[in-house]
Short mmCIF file of C-alpha atoms and ligand atoms in Angstrom, two decimals:
data_model
loop_
_atom_site.label_atom_id
_atom_site.label_comp_id
_atom_site.label_asym_id
_atom_site.label_seq_id
_atom_site.Cartn_x
_atom_site.Cartn_y
_atom_site.Cartn_z
CA MET R 21 83.29 87.98 99.13
CA GLU R 22 79.66 87.55 98.26
CA ARG R 23 78.06 90.93 97.61
CA SER R 24 74.57 90.21 98.79
CA GLY R 25 72.60 90.62 101.98
CA PRO R 26 71.41 93.82 103.61
CA LEU R 27 72.81 97.05 102.31
CA VAL R 28 74.70 99.17 104.83
CA LEU R 29 75.01 102.05 102.38
CA GLU R 30 72.93 103.14 99.40
CA ILE R 31 73.94 106.24 97.51
CA GLN R 32 71.22 107.26 95.10
CA THR R 33 72.16 109.64 92.27
CA ILE R 34 73.85 112.25 94.42
CA THR R 35 75.18 115.54 93.17
CA VAL R 36 77.42 117.82 95.23
CA ARG R 37 78.43 121.31 94.22
CA TYR R 38 80.94 123.74 95.68
CA GLY R 39 79.57 127.03 94.39
CA GLY R 40 79.56 126.66 90.62
CA LEU R 41 81.78 123.56 90.60
CA THR R 42 80.07 120.18 90.34
CA ALA R 43 82.29 117.87 92.39
CA LEU R 44 79.94 114.84 92.22
CA ASP R 45 77.55 114.33 89.36
CA SER R 46 74.71 111.79 89.77
CA VAL R 47 76.79 109.22 91.63
CA SER R 48 75.14 105.98 92.75
CA LEU R 49 76.64 103.01 94.53
CA SER R 50 75.79 100.62 97.30
CA ALA R 51 77.68 98.52 99.82
CA PRO R 52 76.32 95.31 101.37
CA ALA R 53 77.10 94.50 104.99
CA GLY R 54 80.67 93.36 105.45
CA SER R 55 81.82 94.36 101.97
CA PHE R 56 85.07 96.15 101.16
CA THR R 57 84.81 98.77 98.42
CA ALA R 58 87.70 100.69 96.87
CA LEU R 59 87.29 104.08 95.21
CA ILE R 60 89.97 105.07 92.81
CA GLY R 61 90.50 108.14 90.68
CA ALA R 62 92.87 110.96 89.94
CA ASN R 63 93.38 114.03 92.12
CA GLY R 64 90.26 116.17 92.16
CA ALA R 65 88.00 113.35 90.91
CA GLY R 66 85.65 113.78 93.90
CA LYS R 67 86.68 110.89 96.15
CA SER R 68 86.97 112.89 99.36
CA THR R 69 83.80 114.77 98.48
CA LEU R 70 81.96 111.45 98.28
CA PHE R 71 83.13 110.61 101.81
CA ARG R 72 82.11 114.07 103.05
CA ALA R 73 78.68 113.56 101.53
CA ILE R 74 78.31 110.19 103.30
CA SER R 75 79.48 111.49 106.68
CA GLY R 76 77.39 114.65 106.32
CA THR R 77 80.04 117.34 106.14
CA VAL R 78 78.90 118.62 102.75
CA PRO R 79 75.25 118.99 101.72
CA LEU R 80 73.78 117.29 98.68
CA ALA R 81 72.40 119.33 95.80
CA GLU R 82 70.48 116.26 94.64
CA GLY R 83 69.96 112.62 95.54
CA ARG R 84 69.65 110.57 98.71
CA ILE R 85 71.89 108.60 101.05
CA LEU R 86 70.57 105.63 103.02
CA HIS R 87 72.41 104.03 105.92
CA GLU R 88 71.05 100.65 106.97
CA SER R 89 67.86 101.50 105.05
CA ALA R 90 67.32 104.83 106.88
CA ASP R 91 67.43 108.05 104.90
CA VAL R 92 70.24 110.11 106.46
CA THR R 93 70.34 112.79 103.75
CA GLN R 94 69.21 115.56 106.10
CA MET R 95 70.91 114.22 109.22
CA PRO R 96 73.76 116.23 110.77
CA SER R 97 77.17 114.58 110.82
CA HIS R 98 77.27 113.91 114.59
CA GLU R 99 74.03 111.95 114.32
CA ARG R 100 75.41 109.95 111.42
CA ALA R 101 78.47 109.19 113.58
CA ARG R 102 76.15 107.96 116.32
CA ARG R 103 74.39 105.73 113.83
CA GLY R 104 77.71 104.08 113.02
CA ILE R 105 79.21 106.03 110.13
CA ALA R 106 82.89 106.66 110.91
CA HIS R 107 84.98 108.89 108.65
CA VAL R 108 88.77 108.93 108.81
CA PRO R 109 89.56 111.92 106.59
CA GLU R 110 92.67 112.64 104.55
CA GLY R 111 95.61 113.59 106.74
CA ARG R 112 96.19 112.26 110.19
CA HIS R 113 93.72 114.03 112.39
CA VAL R 114 94.47 113.08 115.97
CA PHE R 115 94.24 115.18 119.11
CA LYS R 116 97.94 115.91 119.48
CA THR R 117 97.88 117.15 123.07
CA MET R 118 95.97 114.13 124.30
CA THR R 119 97.46 110.71 124.95
CA VAL R 120 96.90 107.74 122.68
CA ALA R 121 94.46 106.20 125.17
CA GLU R 122 92.56 109.50 125.51
CA ASN R 123 92.23 109.74 121.73
CA ILE R 124 90.68 106.28 121.67
CA GLU R 125 88.40 107.26 124.54
CA VAL R 126 87.09 110.17 122.45
CA GLY R 127 86.22 107.64 119.77
CA THR R 128 84.10 105.67 122.24
CA TYR R 129 81.83 108.70 122.86
CA SER R 130 79.91 108.11 119.66
CA ALA R 131 79.67 104.34 120.22
CA ARG R 132 76.13 103.04 120.33
CA ALA R 133 77.00 100.68 123.18
CA SER R 134 79.96 100.71 125.56
CA SER R 135 82.46 97.92 125.23
CA PRO R 136 85.36 97.72 127.70
CA SER R 137 87.17 95.26 125.43
CA ILE R 138 87.40 97.75 122.57
CA TYR R 139 90.78 99.06 123.85
CA GLU R 140 92.24 95.56 123.89
CA PHE R 141 90.89 94.95 120.41
CA ILE R 142 92.48 98.14 119.06
CA TYR R 143 95.77 97.51 120.84
CA CYS R 144 95.81 93.98 119.48
CA LEU R 145 95.32 95.31 115.96
CA PHE R 146 97.94 98.03 116.43
CA PRO R 147 100.49 96.81 119.01
CA ARG R 148 102.51 100.01 118.59
CA LEU R 149 99.60 101.97 120.02
CA LYS R 150 99.58 99.78 123.10
CA GLU R 151 103.27 100.46 123.72
CA ARG R 152 102.63 104.19 123.38
CA ARG R 153 99.24 104.41 125.03
CA ASN R 154 100.34 106.94 127.64
CA GLN R 155 102.28 109.16 125.24
CA LEU R 156 100.91 112.30 123.64
CA ALA R 157 99.56 111.65 120.14
CA GLY R 158 101.59 114.61 118.83
CA VAL R 159 104.89 112.79 119.37
CA LEU R 160 103.86 109.69 117.41
CA SER R 161 105.31 109.01 113.97
CA GLY R 162 103.13 109.63 110.93
CA GLY R 163 102.32 105.94 110.61
CA GLU R 164 101.43 105.65 114.26
CA GLN R 165 99.18 108.70 114.02
CA GLN R 166 97.38 107.07 111.09
CA MET R 167 96.95 103.88 113.13
CA LEU R 168 95.54 106.01 115.94
CA ALA R 169 93.13 107.81 113.61
CA ILE R 170 91.82 104.43 112.42
CA GLY R 171 91.80 103.04 115.97
CA ARG R 172 89.79 106.01 117.21
CA ALA R 173 87.26 105.48 114.44
CA LEU R 174 86.98 101.80 115.36
CA ALA R 175 86.39 102.74 118.99
CA SER R 176 82.98 104.03 117.96
CA ARG R 177 82.23 100.48 116.76
CA PRO R 178 81.04 101.66 113.36
CA SER R 179 78.99 99.71 110.88
CA LEU R 180 80.51 101.74 108.03
CA LEU R 181 84.12 102.90 107.98
CA LEU R 182 85.33 105.46 105.42
CA LEU R 183 89.12 105.49 105.04
CA ASP R 184 90.48 108.35 102.94
CA GLU R 185 94.04 107.70 101.72
CA PRO R 186 95.37 106.04 104.86
CA SER R 187 98.83 105.49 103.33
CA ILE R 188 99.35 109.07 102.16
CA GLY R 189 102.64 110.58 103.25
CA LEU R 190 103.90 107.31 104.71
CA SER R 191 106.95 105.34 103.65
CA PRO R 192 106.15 102.27 101.51
CA ALA R 193 106.97 100.01 104.47
CA LEU R 194 104.72 101.90 106.89
CA GLY R 195 101.99 101.98 104.25
CA ASP R 196 102.30 98.18 104.00
CA GLU R 197 101.79 97.94 107.76
CA ILE R 198 98.66 100.06 107.53
CA PHE R 199 97.24 97.89 104.73
CA GLU R 200 97.91 94.76 106.73
CA ALA R 201 96.18 96.23 109.77
CA ILE R 202 93.19 97.30 107.63
CA SER R 203 92.95 93.80 106.21
CA ASN R 204 93.06 92.22 109.70
CA MET R 205 90.57 94.74 111.00
CA HIS R 206 88.12 93.98 108.21
CA ARG R 207 88.47 90.25 108.68
CA GLU R 208 88.01 90.43 112.45
CA THR R 209 85.24 93.03 112.71
CA GLY R 210 83.29 92.45 109.51
CA VAL R 211 82.79 96.23 109.34
CA THR R 212 81.73 97.55 105.93
CA VAL R 213 84.68 99.50 104.51
CA LEU R 214 85.01 102.14 101.80
CA LEU R 215 88.64 102.90 100.99
CA VAL R 216 90.15 105.68 98.90
CA GLU R 217 93.75 104.98 98.00
CA GLN R 218 96.42 106.19 95.60
CA ARG R 219 98.15 102.84 96.05
CA VAL R 220 95.69 101.27 93.65
CA VAL R 221 97.22 97.80 93.46
CA GLU R 222 96.99 97.38 97.22
CA ALA R 223 93.47 98.80 97.31
CA LEU R 224 92.37 96.35 94.62
CA GLU R 225 93.95 93.48 96.55
CA LEU R 226 91.94 94.34 99.64
CA CYS R 227 88.56 95.08 98.11
CA ASP R 228 85.78 92.95 96.68
CA MET R 229 84.32 95.79 94.56
CA ALA R 230 85.88 98.90 93.09
CA HIS R 231 84.55 102.07 91.48
CA VAL R 232 86.52 104.48 89.34
CA LEU R 233 85.65 108.16 89.69
CA GLN R 234 86.50 110.65 87.00
CA ASN R 235 85.44 114.30 87.10
CA GLY R 236 82.75 113.55 89.67
CA ARG R 237 81.24 110.58 87.83
CA ILE R 238 81.62 106.84 88.24
CA VAL R 239 83.06 105.68 84.93
CA GLU R 240 83.72 102.03 85.75
CA SER R 241 82.68 99.59 88.47
CA GLY R 242 83.39 95.95 89.05
CA PRO R 243 85.24 93.36 91.04
CA PRO R 244 88.98 94.10 91.27
CA THR R 245 89.97 91.29 88.90
CA SER R 246 87.90 92.76 86.10
CA LEU R 247 89.20 96.30 86.74
CA LEU R 248 92.77 95.05 86.71
CA ARG R 249 92.09 93.49 83.31
CA SER R 250 90.83 96.82 82.01
CA LYS R 251 93.69 98.32 80.00
CA ASP R 252 92.50 101.86 80.64
CA ILE R 253 92.53 101.36 84.39
CA GLY R 254 95.89 99.63 84.25
CA ARG R 255 97.45 102.48 82.32
CA ALA R 256 95.83 105.33 84.18
CA TYR R 257 96.06 104.13 87.77
CA VAL R 258 98.27 101.09 88.15
CA GLY R 259 101.22 102.30 86.12
CA LEU R 260 101.12 99.62 83.43
CA PRO R 261 102.89 100.61 80.21
CA PRO R 262 100.82 102.05 77.34
CA VAL R 263 99.44 99.56 74.86
CA THR R 264 101.50 99.94 71.69
CA ALA R 265 99.88 97.51 69.25
N1 ATP H 320 85.82 123.06 99.97
C1 ATP H 320 85.88 123.13 98.65
N2 ATP H 320 85.52 124.27 98.00
C2 ATP H 320 85.57 124.34 96.65
N3 ATP H 320 85.98 123.34 95.86
C3 ATP H 320 86.35 122.20 96.45
C4 ATP H 320 86.34 122.03 97.87
N4 ATP H 320 86.76 120.78 98.16
C5 ATP H 320 87.04 120.19 96.99
N5 ATP H 320 86.80 121.03 95.96
C6 ATP H 320 86.94 120.72 94.53
O1 ATP H 320 86.08 119.62 94.25
C7 ATP H 320 86.70 118.69 93.37
C8 ATP H 320 86.77 117.33 94.03
O2 ATP H 320 87.66 117.41 95.15
P1 ATP H 320 87.95 116.20 96.11
O3 ATP H 320 88.76 116.71 97.24
O4 ATP H 320 86.70 115.50 96.41
O5 ATP H 320 88.84 115.27 95.15
P2 ATP H 320 89.69 113.96 95.48
O6 ATP H 320 89.30 112.94 94.46
O7 ATP H 320 89.57 113.60 96.90
O8 ATP H 320 91.18 114.45 95.16
P3 ATP H 320 92.59 114.06 95.85
O9 ATP H 320 92.99 112.75 95.23
O10 ATP H 320 93.51 115.17 95.43
O11 ATP H 320 92.40 113.99 97.33
C9 ATP H 320 88.07 119.29 93.03
O12 ATP H 320 87.94 119.98 91.82
C10 ATP H 320 88.34 120.25 94.17
O13 ATP H 320 89.15 121.31 93.77
MG1 MG H 321 90.87 113.47 98.45
#
């Protein structure tokens, strides 16, 4: 995909600290409208912290974040959600004692404009949710709960969707289903996506730009083909064998 056009997200040299620990250190990146960006990196690299910084659940020590050219650095997270920043955090956070349909309804509350067809769209993307729409979210399988978490985020009709490890804890087959749904969703909505994934090969297949985070810094950026050619990335994250010669 062409990475040009208006920027939905601009992260300008942000630093985030938890007490004395620097979790993000002068990180900059941007995402044009409709792009799909993957963030990869080892445990503790700062991936989830980056998403928290974008959605406004951790404060910045330094730097600025712009959403659709507006500076949202000081904006509380609920206002960022209203502006169209949707964050699906690690773990499957659904309202377990509410039905599937009610969970999606909650997602519509932060939508900028109401859209009666949004349910049909979400059920079309995730047919399992349609079958189970009147069941409590707590009885869904892990994969279905992840679908619901993504569906609820989509119900707010975001312009920017942050997906933190959607396949975590799922069987390979269920993870495959989630990736397929994410791919369809991106194609059909054109929403700008940032994806954090441990399944690096799949993430690189989906994205048009990837960044590698290491100890809170971006150490490599590029289109997925060039990252896959990088021997360091291959060895560290994709499980390629060490180079012996
Ligand atoms: N609430 C917190 N308080 C203190 N330190 C934190 C907090 N959250 C994260 N950290 C630390 O900040 C660093 C970055 O954590 P973060 O969760 O962003 O990493 P990550 O790349 O998402 O890792 P993982 O792949 O394990 O999810 C880690 O060293 C972590 O221990
Ligand atoms: Mg994380």
